[in-house]
Short mmCIF file of C-alpha atoms and ligand atoms in Angstrom, two decimals:
data_model
loop_
_atom_site.label_atom_id
_atom_site.label_comp_id
_atom_site.label_asym_id
_atom_site.label_seq_id
_atom_site.Cartn_x
_atom_site.Cartn_y
_atom_site.Cartn_z
CA UNK K 1 105.70 -121.36 82.64
CA UNK K 2 103.89 -124.66 82.50
CA UNK K 3 100.86 -125.27 80.32
CA UNK K 4 98.54 -125.60 83.28
CA UNK K 5 99.72 -122.26 84.68
CA UNK K 6 99.20 -120.65 81.31
CA UNK K 7 95.68 -121.96 81.29
CA UNK K 8 95.11 -120.60 84.78
CA UNK K 9 96.25 -117.12 83.76
CA UNK K 10 94.32 -117.17 80.53
CA UNK K 11 91.10 -118.03 82.33
CA UNK K 12 91.85 -115.40 84.97
CA UNK K 13 92.47 -112.72 82.34
CA UNK K 14 89.26 -113.65 80.54
CA UNK K 15 87.33 -113.41 83.77
CA UNK K 16 88.88 -110.03 84.52
CA UNK K 17 87.97 -108.64 81.09
CA UNK K 18 84.48 -110.01 81.52
CA UNK K 19 84.10 -108.31 84.89
CA UNK K 20 85.30 -104.96 83.55
CA UNK K 21 82.96 -105.16 80.57
CA UNK K 22 80.12 -106.13 82.86
CA UNK K 23 81.01 -103.23 85.15
CA UNK K 24 80.77 -100.77 82.26
CA UNK K 25 77.56 -102.34 81.06
CA UNK K 26 76.15 -102.04 84.56
CA UNK K 27 77.09 -98.36 84.81
CA UNK K 28 75.61 -97.68 81.39
CA UNK K 29 72.36 -99.51 82.05
CA UNK K 30 71.86 -98.00 85.49
CA UNK K 31 72.60 -94.54 84.00
CA UNK K 32 70.00 -95.08 81.32
CA UNK K 33 67.39 -96.34 83.76
CA UNK K 34 68.22 -93.51 86.20
CA UNK K 35 67.59 -91.00 83.43
CA UNK K 36 64.26 -92.58 82.52
CA UNK K 37 63.30 -92.54 86.16
CA UNK K 38 64.18 -88.86 86.49
CA UNK K 39 62.20 -87.91 83.39
CA UNK K 40 59.12 -89.75 84.51
CA UNK K 41 59.35 -88.23 87.99
CA UNK K 42 59.58 -84.76 86.45
CA UNK K 43 56.59 -85.31 84.22
CA UNK K 44 54.48 -86.70 87.05
CA UNK K 45 55.51 -83.90 89.41
CA UNK K 46 55.29 -80.95 87.03
CA UNK K 47 52.80 -82.34 84.52
CA UNK K 48 50.14 -79.87 85.67
CA UNK K 49 52.39 -76.82 85.33
CA UNK K 50 51.03 -75.69 81.95
CA UNK K 51 47.46 -75.77 83.24
CA UNK K 52 48.35 -73.82 86.39
CA UNK K 53 50.13 -71.15 84.37
CA UNK K 54 47.13 -70.77 82.09
CA UNK K 55 44.96 -70.06 85.12
CA UNK K 56 47.08 -66.96 85.81
CA UNK K 57 47.36 -65.84 82.22
CA UNK K 58 45.19 -64.99 79.27
CA UNK K 59 47.55 -65.31 76.31
CA UNK K 60 45.09 -63.80 73.87
CA UNK K 61 42.85 -60.79 74.05
CA UNK K 62 40.45 -60.65 71.10
CA UNK K 63 42.71 -62.75 68.95
CA UNK K 64 45.85 -60.74 69.81
CA UNK K 65 48.77 -62.23 71.72
CA UNK K 66 49.53 -60.43 75.02
CA UNK K 67 53.27 -60.44 74.38
CA UNK K 68 54.37 -58.55 77.50
CA UNK K 69 52.11 -60.40 79.94
CA UNK K 70 53.13 -63.68 78.50
CA UNK K 71 56.84 -63.03 78.59
CA UNK K 72 56.57 -61.83 82.20
CA UNK K 73 54.82 -64.92 83.35
CA UNK K 74 57.10 -67.14 81.26
CA UNK K 75 60.11 -65.57 82.99
CA UNK K 76 58.71 -65.93 86.47
CA UNK K 77 57.69 -69.54 85.78
CA UNK K 78 61.17 -70.37 84.57
CA UNK K 79 62.79 -68.65 87.55
CA UNK K 80 60.59 -70.50 90.01
CA UNK K 81 60.97 -73.80 88.17
CA UNK K 82 64.48 -73.94 86.77
CA UNK K 83 63.63 -77.17 85.05
CA UNK K 84 61.00 -75.47 82.89
CA UNK K 85 61.20 -73.79 79.46
CA UNK K 86 57.88 -72.26 78.37
CA UNK K 87 56.60 -71.92 74.77
CA UNK K 88 53.36 -70.61 73.27
CA UNK K 89 52.27 -72.67 70.28
CA UNK K 90 49.56 -72.23 67.68
CA UNK K 91 47.14 -75.15 67.08
CA UNK K 92 49.58 -76.74 64.57
CA UNK K 93 52.56 -76.67 66.92
CA UNK K 94 54.21 -73.57 65.41
CA UNK K 95 56.09 -71.55 68.08
CA UNK K 96 54.46 -68.15 68.50
CA UNK K 97 56.51 -66.83 71.36
CA UNK K 98 58.95 -67.82 74.14
CA UNK K 99 61.16 -66.22 76.78
CA UNK K 100 64.49 -67.70 75.80
CA UNK K 101 67.48 -65.54 74.92
CA UNK K 102 67.84 -64.72 71.24
CA UNK K 103 69.20 -67.47 69.07
CA UNK K 104 68.63 -70.21 71.62
CA UNK K 105 65.49 -71.60 70.07
CA UNK K 106 66.40 -73.32 66.83
CA UNK K 107 63.12 -74.98 65.81
CA UNK K 108 60.10 -73.12 64.47
CA UNK K 109 57.65 -75.86 65.10
CA UNK K 110 57.24 -78.86 67.38
CA UNK K 111 55.44 -82.16 66.77
CA UNK K 112 51.77 -81.79 67.72
CA UNK K 113 50.96 -85.52 68.06
CA UNK K 114 52.63 -86.11 71.48
CA UNK K 115 50.99 -82.92 72.80
CA UNK K 116 47.53 -84.08 71.73
CA UNK K 117 48.18 -87.51 73.18
CA UNK K 118 49.30 -85.96 76.46
CA UNK K 119 46.25 -83.71 76.72
CA UNK K 120 43.67 -86.34 75.85
CA UNK K 121 45.15 -89.01 78.16
CA UNK K 122 43.13 -89.37 81.35
CA UNK K 123 46.08 -90.44 83.46
CA UNK K 124 49.20 -88.44 82.85
CA UNK K 125 51.55 -90.83 81.10
CA UNK K 126 55.26 -90.67 80.39
CA UNK K 127 55.39 -88.98 77.00
CA UNK K 128 58.24 -87.09 75.35
CA UNK K 129 57.99 -84.29 72.82
CA UNK K 130 60.33 -82.18 70.65
CA UNK K 131 62.78 -79.83 72.37
CA UNK K 132 62.74 -76.55 70.37
CA UNK K 133 66.25 -75.68 71.53
CA UNK K 134 67.66 -78.97 70.27
CA UNK K 135 65.81 -80.10 67.15
CA UNK K 136 65.89 -83.88 66.93
CA UNK K 137 65.96 -84.50 70.68
CA UNK K 138 62.87 -85.26 72.72
CA UNK K 139 62.15 -84.48 76.36
CA UNK K 140 59.36 -84.76 78.89
CA UNK K 141 56.94 -81.83 78.87
CA UNK K 142 53.77 -80.37 80.26
CA UNK K 143 51.11 -78.98 77.92
CA UNK K 144 47.66 -77.41 78.12
CA UNK K 145 45.27 -76.20 75.39
CA UNK K 146 44.39 -72.49 75.14
CA UNK K 147 40.71 -71.91 74.49
CA UNK K 148 39.12 -68.60 73.60
CA UNK K 149 35.36 -68.56 73.58
CA UNK K 150 35.37 -72.31 73.26
CA UNK K 151 37.74 -72.32 70.31
CA UNK K 152 41.30 -73.77 70.32
CA UNK K 153 43.78 -70.99 69.69
CA UNK K 154 46.95 -72.79 70.67
CA UNK K 155 48.90 -74.62 73.39
CA UNK K 156 51.09 -73.73 76.28
CA UNK K 157 54.07 -76.11 75.98
CA UNK K 158 56.58 -76.45 78.79
CA UNK K 159 59.72 -78.55 78.41
CA UNK K 160 60.40 -80.10 81.84
CA UNK K 161 64.09 -80.75 81.35
CA UNK K 162 65.55 -77.32 80.75
CA UNK K 163 68.97 -76.77 79.27
CA UNK K 164 70.15 -75.65 82.67
CA UNK K 165 68.73 -78.68 84.47
CA UNK K 166 70.21 -80.99 81.84
CA UNK K 167 73.63 -79.38 82.20
CA UNK K 168 73.58 -79.67 86.00
CA UNK K 169 72.20 -83.17 86.10
CA UNK K 170 74.49 -84.47 83.37
CA UNK K 171 77.50 -82.96 85.16
CA UNK K 172 76.42 -84.57 88.39
CA UNK K 173 75.51 -87.74 86.58
CA UNK K 174 78.93 -87.96 84.97
CA UNK K 175 80.74 -87.44 88.22
CA UNK K 176 78.57 -89.94 90.05
CA UNK K 177 78.92 -92.43 87.26
CA UNK K 178 82.68 -92.00 87.20
CA UNK K 179 82.71 -92.63 90.91
CA UNK K 180 80.36 -95.57 90.61
CA UNK K 181 82.31 -96.99 87.64
CA UNK K 182 85.60 -96.56 89.45
CA UNK K 183 84.26 -98.20 92.59
CA UNK K 184 82.69 -100.99 90.60
CA UNK K 185 85.91 -101.58 88.75
CA UNK K 186 87.82 -101.66 91.98
CA UNK K 187 85.33 -103.96 93.67
CA UNK K 188 85.17 -106.30 90.70
CA UNK K 189 88.95 -106.41 90.53
CA UNK K 190 89.21 -107.34 94.19
CA UNK K 191 86.31 -109.77 93.78
CA UNK K 192 87.93 -111.36 90.76
CA UNK K 193 91.21 -111.62 92.55
CA UNK K 194 89.75 -113.16 95.66
CA UNK K 195 86.92 -115.35 94.47
CA UNK K 196 87.61 -115.72 90.76
CA UNK K 197 91.17 -116.86 91.16
CA UNK K 198 90.19 -119.20 93.94
CA UNK K 199 87.38 -120.67 91.86
CA UNK K 200 89.61 -121.05 88.82
CA UNK K 201 92.28 -122.65 90.94
CA UNK K 202 89.75 -125.19 92.15
CA UNK K 203 88.55 -125.82 88.62
CA UNK K 204 91.97 -126.15 87.05
CA UNK K 205 93.34 -128.25 89.90
CA UNK K 206 91.89 -131.39 88.35
CA UNK K 207 93.08 -130.38 84.92
CA UNK K 208 96.57 -129.83 86.29
CA UNK K 209 96.44 -133.34 87.68
CA UNK K 210 95.36 -134.70 84.28
CA UNK K 211 98.09 -132.80 82.44
CA UNK K 212 100.80 -134.00 84.79
CA UNK K 213 99.58 -137.60 84.42
CA UNK K 214 99.56 -137.32 80.63
CA UNK K 215 103.06 -135.88 80.75
CA UNK K 216 104.25 -138.73 82.94
CA UNK K 217 102.81 -141.17 80.40
CA UNK K 218 104.53 -139.31 77.57
CA UNK K 219 107.80 -139.57 79.41
CA UNK K 220 107.50 -143.33 79.53
CA UNK K 221 105.59 -144.14 82.71
CA UNK K 222 103.15 -146.59 81.15
CA UNK K 223 101.32 -147.01 84.45
CA UNK K 224 100.38 -143.33 84.73
CA UNK K 225 96.58 -143.26 85.20
CA UNK K 226 94.26 -140.61 86.56
CA UNK K 227 92.96 -141.61 89.96
CA UNK K 228 89.51 -140.53 91.19
CA UNK K 229 88.03 -139.88 87.77
CA UNK K 230 84.62 -139.65 89.44
CA UNK K 231 85.45 -136.67 91.58
CA UNK K 232 86.87 -134.34 89.00
CA UNK K 233 85.07 -131.91 86.72
CA UNK K 234 86.76 -133.54 83.75
CA UNK K 235 85.32 -137.01 84.24
CA UNK K 236 84.93 -137.81 80.54
CA UNK K 237 88.41 -136.53 79.72
CA UNK K 238 90.00 -138.45 82.57
CA UNK K 239 88.15 -141.66 81.73
CA UNK K 240 88.93 -141.35 78.04
CA UNK K 241 92.58 -140.79 78.82
CA UNK K 242 92.68 -143.85 81.08
CA UNK K 243 90.99 -145.98 78.42
CA UNK K 244 93.35 -144.65 75.76
CA UNK K 245 96.38 -145.41 77.92
CA UNK K 246 95.05 -148.94 78.52
CA UNK K 247 94.57 -149.44 74.78
CA UNK K 248 98.07 -148.20 74.00
CA UNK K 249 99.61 -150.41 76.67
CA UNK K 250 97.50 -153.34 75.43
CA UNK K 251 98.68 -152.76 71.87
CA UNK K 252 102.29 -152.53 72.96
CA UNK K 253 101.94 -155.78 74.93
CA UNK K 254 100.39 -157.44 71.92
CA UNK K 255 103.20 -156.21 69.68
CA UNK K 256 105.72 -157.46 72.21
CA UNK K 257 104.11 -160.90 72.33
CA UNK K 258 103.99 -161.07 68.53
CA UNK K 259 107.64 -160.08 68.46
CA UNK K 260 108.46 -162.79 71.03
CA UNK K 261 106.56 -165.38 69.01
CA UNK K 262 108.40 -164.34 65.90
CA UNK K 263 111.72 -164.74 67.65
CA UNK K 264 110.68 -168.11 68.99
CA UNK K 265 109.55 -169.13 65.53
CA UNK K 266 112.87 -168.19 63.96
CA UNK K 267 114.78 -170.03 66.68
CA UNK K 268 112.67 -173.17 66.36
CA UNK K 269 112.60 -173.13 62.60
CA UNK K 270 116.33 -172.70 62.33
CA UNK K 271 116.76 -175.58 64.74
CA UNK K 272 114.29 -177.83 62.96
CA UNK K 273 115.66 -177.04 59.53
CA UNK K 274 119.23 -177.49 60.62
CA UNK K 275 118.94 -181.15 61.66
CA UNK K 276 117.63 -182.62 58.38
CA UNK K 277 119.84 -180.25 56.42
CA UNK K 278 123.02 -181.37 58.17
CA UNK K 279 122.02 -185.00 57.71
CA UNK K 280 121.63 -184.48 53.97
CA UNK K 281 124.85 -182.50 53.84
CA UNK K 282 126.75 -185.21 55.71
CA UNK K 283 125.62 -188.00 53.39
CA UNK K 284 126.15 -186.00 50.23
CA UNK K 285 129.66 -185.09 51.42
CA UNK K 286 130.43 -188.74 52.14
CA UNK K 287 129.22 -189.71 48.71
CA UNK K 288 131.41 -187.04 47.11
CA UNK K 289 134.52 -187.93 49.08
CA UNK K 290 134.26 -191.66 48.66
CA UNK K 291 133.20 -191.46 45.02
CA UNK K 292 133.80 -194.97 43.64
CA UNK K 293 134.96 -196.46 46.95
CA UNK K 294 131.51 -197.10 48.23
CA UNK K 295 129.34 -200.14 47.88
CA UNK K 296 126.15 -199.93 45.91
CA UNK K 297 124.03 -200.79 48.97
CA UNK K 298 125.65 -198.06 51.04
CA UNK K 299 125.13 -195.54 48.29
CA UNK K 300 121.42 -196.43 48.08
CA UNK K 301 121.17 -196.31 51.88
CA UNK K 302 122.79 -192.86 52.02
CA UNK K 303 120.61 -191.56 49.25
CA UNK K 304 117.45 -192.94 50.89
CA UNK K 305 118.30 -191.34 54.21
CA UNK K 306 119.02 -188.05 52.45
CA UNK K 307 115.74 -188.36 50.61
CA UNK K 308 113.74 -188.89 53.78
CA UNK K 309 115.44 -185.89 55.40
CA UNK K 310 114.63 -183.82 52.34
CA UNK K 311 111.00 -184.97 52.55
CA UNK K 312 110.87 -183.93 56.19
CA UNK K 313 112.28 -180.58 55.23
CA UNK K 314 109.75 -180.20 52.49
CA UNK K 315 106.91 -181.08 54.83
CA UNK K 316 108.18 -178.76 57.50
CA UNK K 317 108.47 -175.83 55.14
CA UNK K 318 105.00 -176.51 53.72
CA UNK K 319 103.54 -176.66 57.25
CA UNK K 320 105.28 -173.47 58.29
CA UNK K 321 104.00 -171.75 55.23
CA UNK K 322 100.47 -172.97 55.88
CA UNK K 323 100.55 -171.99 59.53
CA UNK K 324 101.94 -168.51 58.79
CA UNK K 325 99.22 -167.93 56.24
CA UNK K 326 96.56 -169.08 58.69
CA UNK K 327 97.95 -166.89 61.42
CA UNK K 328 98.19 -163.84 59.17
CA UNK K 329 94.54 -164.54 58.29
CA UNK K 330 95.42 -164.87 54.63
CA UNK K 331 93.29 -167.94 54.22
CA UNK K 332 89.58 -167.41 53.76
CA UNK K 333 87.51 -170.56 54.14
CA UNK K 334 85.51 -171.27 51.02
CA UNK K 335 82.49 -172.93 52.57
CA UNK K 336 80.32 -175.37 50.68
CA UNK K 337 77.92 -178.17 51.61
CA UNK K 338 79.44 -181.67 51.55
CA UNK K 339 79.11 -185.08 53.20
CA UNK K 340 81.76 -185.44 55.85
CA UNK K 341 81.21 -189.22 55.76
CA UNK K 342 82.46 -189.32 52.16
CA UNK K 343 85.47 -187.26 53.12
CA UNK K 344 86.25 -189.57 56.06
CA UNK K 345 85.92 -192.54 53.73
CA UNK K 346 88.47 -191.04 51.30
CA UNK K 347 90.95 -190.22 54.06
CA UNK K 348 90.62 -193.68 55.56
CA UNK K 349 91.33 -195.22 52.18
CA UNK K 350 94.46 -193.08 51.80
CA UNK K 351 95.82 -194.12 55.18
CA UNK K 352 95.02 -197.78 54.74
CA UNK K 353 98.44 -198.74 53.27
CA UNK K 354 100.40 -196.87 55.95
CA UNK K 355 98.24 -198.42 58.67
CA UNK K 356 98.71 -201.90 57.30
CA UNK K 357 102.47 -201.44 57.39
CA UNK K 358 102.18 -200.80 61.14
CA UNK K 359 99.55 -203.46 61.60
CA UNK K 360 97.03 -200.85 62.68
CA UNK K 361 93.30 -201.17 62.05
CA UNK K 362 91.31 -198.15 60.93
CA UNK K 363 87.62 -198.34 61.81
CA UNK K 364 85.11 -195.87 60.40
CA UNK K 365 82.02 -195.59 62.54
CA UNK K 366 79.22 -193.44 61.13
CA UNK K 367 75.59 -192.81 61.96
CA UNK K 368 72.98 -193.35 59.28
CA UNK K 369 71.65 -190.35 57.36
CA UNK K 370 74.26 -187.86 58.44
CA UNK K 371 73.37 -184.38 57.15
CA UNK K 372 75.54 -182.32 54.88
CA UNK K 373 77.97 -180.03 56.64
CA UNK K 374 78.76 -176.48 55.60
CA UNK K 375 82.52 -175.91 55.66
CA UNK K 376 85.67 -175.61 53.58
CA UNK K 377 86.22 -179.12 52.20
CA UNK K 378 89.98 -178.99 51.73
CA UNK K 379 90.60 -177.33 55.10
CA UNK K 380 88.48 -179.94 56.91
CA UNK K 381 90.43 -182.60 55.02
CA UNK K 382 93.64 -181.06 56.41
CA UNK K 383 92.22 -181.28 59.93
CA UNK K 384 91.32 -184.96 59.62
CA UNK K 385 94.65 -185.72 57.95
CA UNK K 386 96.65 -184.05 60.70
CA UNK K 387 94.71 -185.94 63.35
CA UNK K 388 95.20 -189.20 61.42
CA UNK K 389 98.91 -188.42 61.01
CA UNK K 390 99.26 -188.14 64.78
CA UNK K 391 97.16 -191.18 65.53
CA UNK K 392 99.18 -193.26 63.12
CA UNK K 393 102.46 -191.82 64.30
CA UNK K 394 101.87 -192.36 68.00
CA UNK K 395 99.86 -195.58 68.03
CA UNK K 396 102.04 -198.62 68.49
CA UNK K 397 101.83 -201.64 66.20
CA UNK K 398 98.68 -203.68 66.46
CA UNK K 399 96.61 -200.74 67.66
CA UNK K 400 93.36 -199.36 66.37
CA UNK K 401 92.36 -195.97 65.04
CA UNK K 402 88.70 -195.07 64.96
CA UNK K 403 86.87 -192.31 63.14
CA UNK K 404 83.41 -191.70 64.65
CA UNK K 405 80.82 -189.53 62.95
CA UNK K 406 77.69 -188.52 64.82
CA UNK K 407 74.99 -185.85 64.73
CA UNK K 408 73.97 -183.63 67.63
CA UNK K 409 71.43 -180.80 67.30
CA UNK K 410 72.49 -178.94 64.20
CA UNK K 411 76.04 -180.18 64.19
CA UNK K 412 77.93 -183.14 62.89
CA UNK K 413 80.61 -184.28 65.31
CA UNK K 414 83.83 -185.91 64.17
CA UNK K 415 86.09 -187.87 66.47
CA UNK K 416 89.50 -189.39 65.74
CA UNK K 417 90.61 -191.79 68.47
CA UNK K 418 93.49 -194.14 68.86
CA UNK K 419 94.92 -196.74 71.22
CA UNK K 420 98.21 -194.90 71.58
CA UNK K 421 100.24 -193.88 74.63
CA UNK K 422 97.98 -190.95 75.57
CA UNK K 423 98.97 -187.43 76.45
CA UNK K 424 99.77 -186.46 80.07
CA UNK K 425 96.94 -184.36 81.51
CA UNK K 426 99.09 -181.34 82.25
CA UNK K 427 100.18 -181.20 78.63
CA UNK K 428 96.82 -181.71 76.99
CA UNK K 429 96.00 -178.02 76.94
CA UNK K 430 99.32 -177.16 75.30
CA UNK K 431 99.50 -179.60 72.42
CA UNK K 432 97.66 -177.08 70.22
CA UNK K 433 100.41 -174.52 70.62
CA UNK K 434 102.85 -174.51 67.78
CA UNK K 435 106.15 -176.28 68.29
CA UNK K 436 104.58 -177.93 71.27
CA UNK K 437 105.25 -181.60 71.45
CA UNK K 438 104.17 -183.58 74.44
CA UNK K 439 107.23 -184.30 76.46
CA UNK K 440 108.15 -187.85 75.70
CA UNK K 441 111.81 -188.53 76.07
CA UNK K 442 113.19 -190.78 73.45
CA UNK K 443 110.37 -189.93 71.11
CA UNK K 444 111.62 -190.86 67.73
CA UNK K 445 108.54 -189.63 65.95
CA UNK K 446 110.11 -186.36 64.93
CA UNK K 447 107.65 -183.70 63.92
CA UNK K 448 107.63 -179.94 63.90
CA UNK K 449 104.80 -179.68 66.40
CA UNK K 450 102.73 -177.70 63.94
CA UNK K 451 100.04 -180.21 63.04
CA UNK K 452 97.64 -179.49 65.91
CA UNK K 453 98.35 -175.74 65.80
CA UNK K 454 97.17 -175.78 62.19
CA UNK K 455 94.10 -177.85 63.16
CA UNK K 456 93.17 -175.31 65.83
CA UNK K 457 93.54 -172.36 63.46
CA UNK K 458 91.43 -174.00 60.76
CA UNK K 459 88.64 -174.80 63.22
CA UNK K 460 88.78 -171.22 64.54
CA UNK K 461 88.12 -170.08 60.98
CA UNK K 462 84.98 -172.22 61.12
CA UNK K 463 83.94 -170.74 64.47
CA UNK K 464 84.32 -174.06 66.19
CA UNK K 465 86.90 -175.66 68.45
CA UNK K 466 88.68 -178.92 69.12
CA UNK K 467 88.55 -180.99 72.30
CA UNK K 468 90.85 -183.62 73.60
CA UNK K 469 90.18 -186.70 75.70
CA UNK K 470 93.18 -188.80 76.61
CA UNK K 471 94.19 -191.40 79.13
CA UNK K 472 97.78 -192.50 79.61
CA UNK K 473 98.51 -195.89 78.09
CA UNK K 474 94.94 -196.19 76.85
CA UNK K 475 94.62 -193.79 74.02
CA UNK K 476 93.72 -190.34 72.80
CA UNK K 477 90.62 -188.92 71.15
CA UNK K 478 90.28 -185.56 69.39
CA UNK K 479 86.80 -184.30 68.51
CA UNK K 480 85.28 -181.31 66.84
CA UNK K 481 81.94 -180.27 65.37
CA UNK K 482 80.90 -178.78 62.06
CA UNK K 483 77.58 -177.03 61.44
CA UNK K 484 75.01 -178.99 59.44
CA UNK K 485 73.99 -177.35 56.19
CA UNK K 486 70.69 -175.49 56.60
CA UNK K 487 68.70 -175.70 53.41
CA UNK K 488 66.19 -173.02 54.37
N1 ATP L 501 97.26 -189.10 69.01
C1 ATP L 501 98.22 -188.69 69.82
N2 ATP L 501 98.71 -189.50 70.77
C2 ATP L 501 99.67 -189.09 71.61
N3 ATP L 501 100.25 -187.88 71.56
C3 ATP L 501 99.81 -187.03 70.63
C4 ATP L 501 98.77 -187.37 69.72
N4 ATP L 501 98.54 -186.30 68.93
C5 ATP L 501 99.38 -185.34 69.32
N5 ATP L 501 100.15 -185.76 70.34
C6 ATP L 501 101.17 -184.96 71.02
O1 ATP L 501 100.97 -183.61 70.71
C7 ATP L 501 102.14 -183.06 70.10
C8 ATP L 501 101.76 -182.04 69.07
O2 ATP L 501 101.16 -182.59 67.95
P1 ATP L 501 101.33 -181.91 66.55
O3 ATP L 501 100.56 -182.68 65.57
O4 ATP L 501 101.02 -180.51 66.73
O5 ATP L 501 102.87 -182.01 66.30
P2 ATP L 501 103.72 -183.22 65.76
O6 ATP L 501 102.84 -184.32 65.33
O7 ATP L 501 104.74 -183.52 66.77
O8 ATP L 501 104.46 -182.58 64.51
P3 ATP L 501 103.83 -182.30 63.08
O9 ATP L 501 102.37 -182.60 63.18
O10 ATP L 501 104.13 -180.91 62.84
O11 ATP L 501 104.52 -183.22 62.16
C9 ATP L 501 102.85 -184.24 69.52
O12 ATP L 501 104.22 -183.99 69.40
C10 ATP L 501 102.55 -185.30 70.54
O13 ATP L 501 103.43 -185.21 71.61
MG1 MG L 502 101.19 -184.06 64.01
#
């Protein structure tokens, strides 16, 4: 049996039990109310009985009880009114005489308070008093005071729910109630079957749909989503499920793309490391094989080439390490206020020798009174260095590299421009991706393609971004902004 079916049957069973319990409760409550109704009817109908009897009877003659007269009239009253049981009481409620068979009357006294209340009430209310035959139980009654020469000598007390009447009515009551209960049970069963099951089926229909969708997802159908979430009774559940499924799929996609990048990284790295390594290996092998049979110049040449390959390797590994750390968010920028103009000055000085060797001019262009910026000094230095590296690498001899510093609003903008070959427009957006080198066949300027990727990551850490402006055969400019230091 499937889960949804189980749920259906569970709800059905619960409903059934509820209906049966309600049925019993209904029978019980209507029985109770019916009984109340009967008692009140009796008291209203026969409430005057005690008074009427007293009109026919003088219970006392000169202080003496007329036993025989009383018993006669008690008998005839009880025969004519089978619901009645007559008692003669003294003023305190003590039973003086009655017409019941011997042993039937158990109590010697009845409570006088309800009798007094009944007599003094102007409108005959629904009051119950002690039943002498069953001490502890109370029943409706009729009562009237007995006065002799203006003095209270006792009460005539008539129980209006005689033992006989109780027996008959409770027998009838039980049989009617059994019938009613049985019918109710039957009707509720049919009702539950017809309407309840139908209603539950309607209600669980949507749930069944949700469960089957969830199961499909579990079994690998990543596109399983609940349609029509608005129409169902389980809107929140359906929507939450859909969102959850989207999140899971999103996470899986992200993991997949990370995994792809990792693979790509390994492939590229192994390729990039292999070239300089094999160069070094080749030269070292030659040196070993030839030993003494090699001229001094050649030896120096081989060693120099090996050295430059080793330097490339070193740089590549350092860059990879830096990029990985940036990507894994292991680098926290330590921000401090500093003058970016001073930094630019230092970097320019460092690159001066390299530029001279290529006959390239470096021009630093800065606005007066530039404010302090608030950033990580060494990371910003890396950014400018990487941009300078590229400019120097790609600008042909005799070119110019410019560093422009300006201020706009609350930012200091930094621009590194060159008179190099430019970057084709379709590739401009991709140069910031790692291992991405603008396609330039015959490009001898070997690099890992990590420089700009590192720049982008560092600027992301500073909540800013880098822009590119480039024209083929004219030059390239990279610019970014850093926030000015707010003293207040
Ligand atoms: N100033 C520039 N002029 C022309 N092309 C550039 C310039 N700067 C970057 N590029 C292009 O963008 C590519 C990516 O630059 P990036 O600095 O990321 O890598 P790289 O310089 O090739 O290698 P690395 O910086 O890791 O040594 C370069 O290979 C180059 O094709
Ligand atoms: Mg570079």
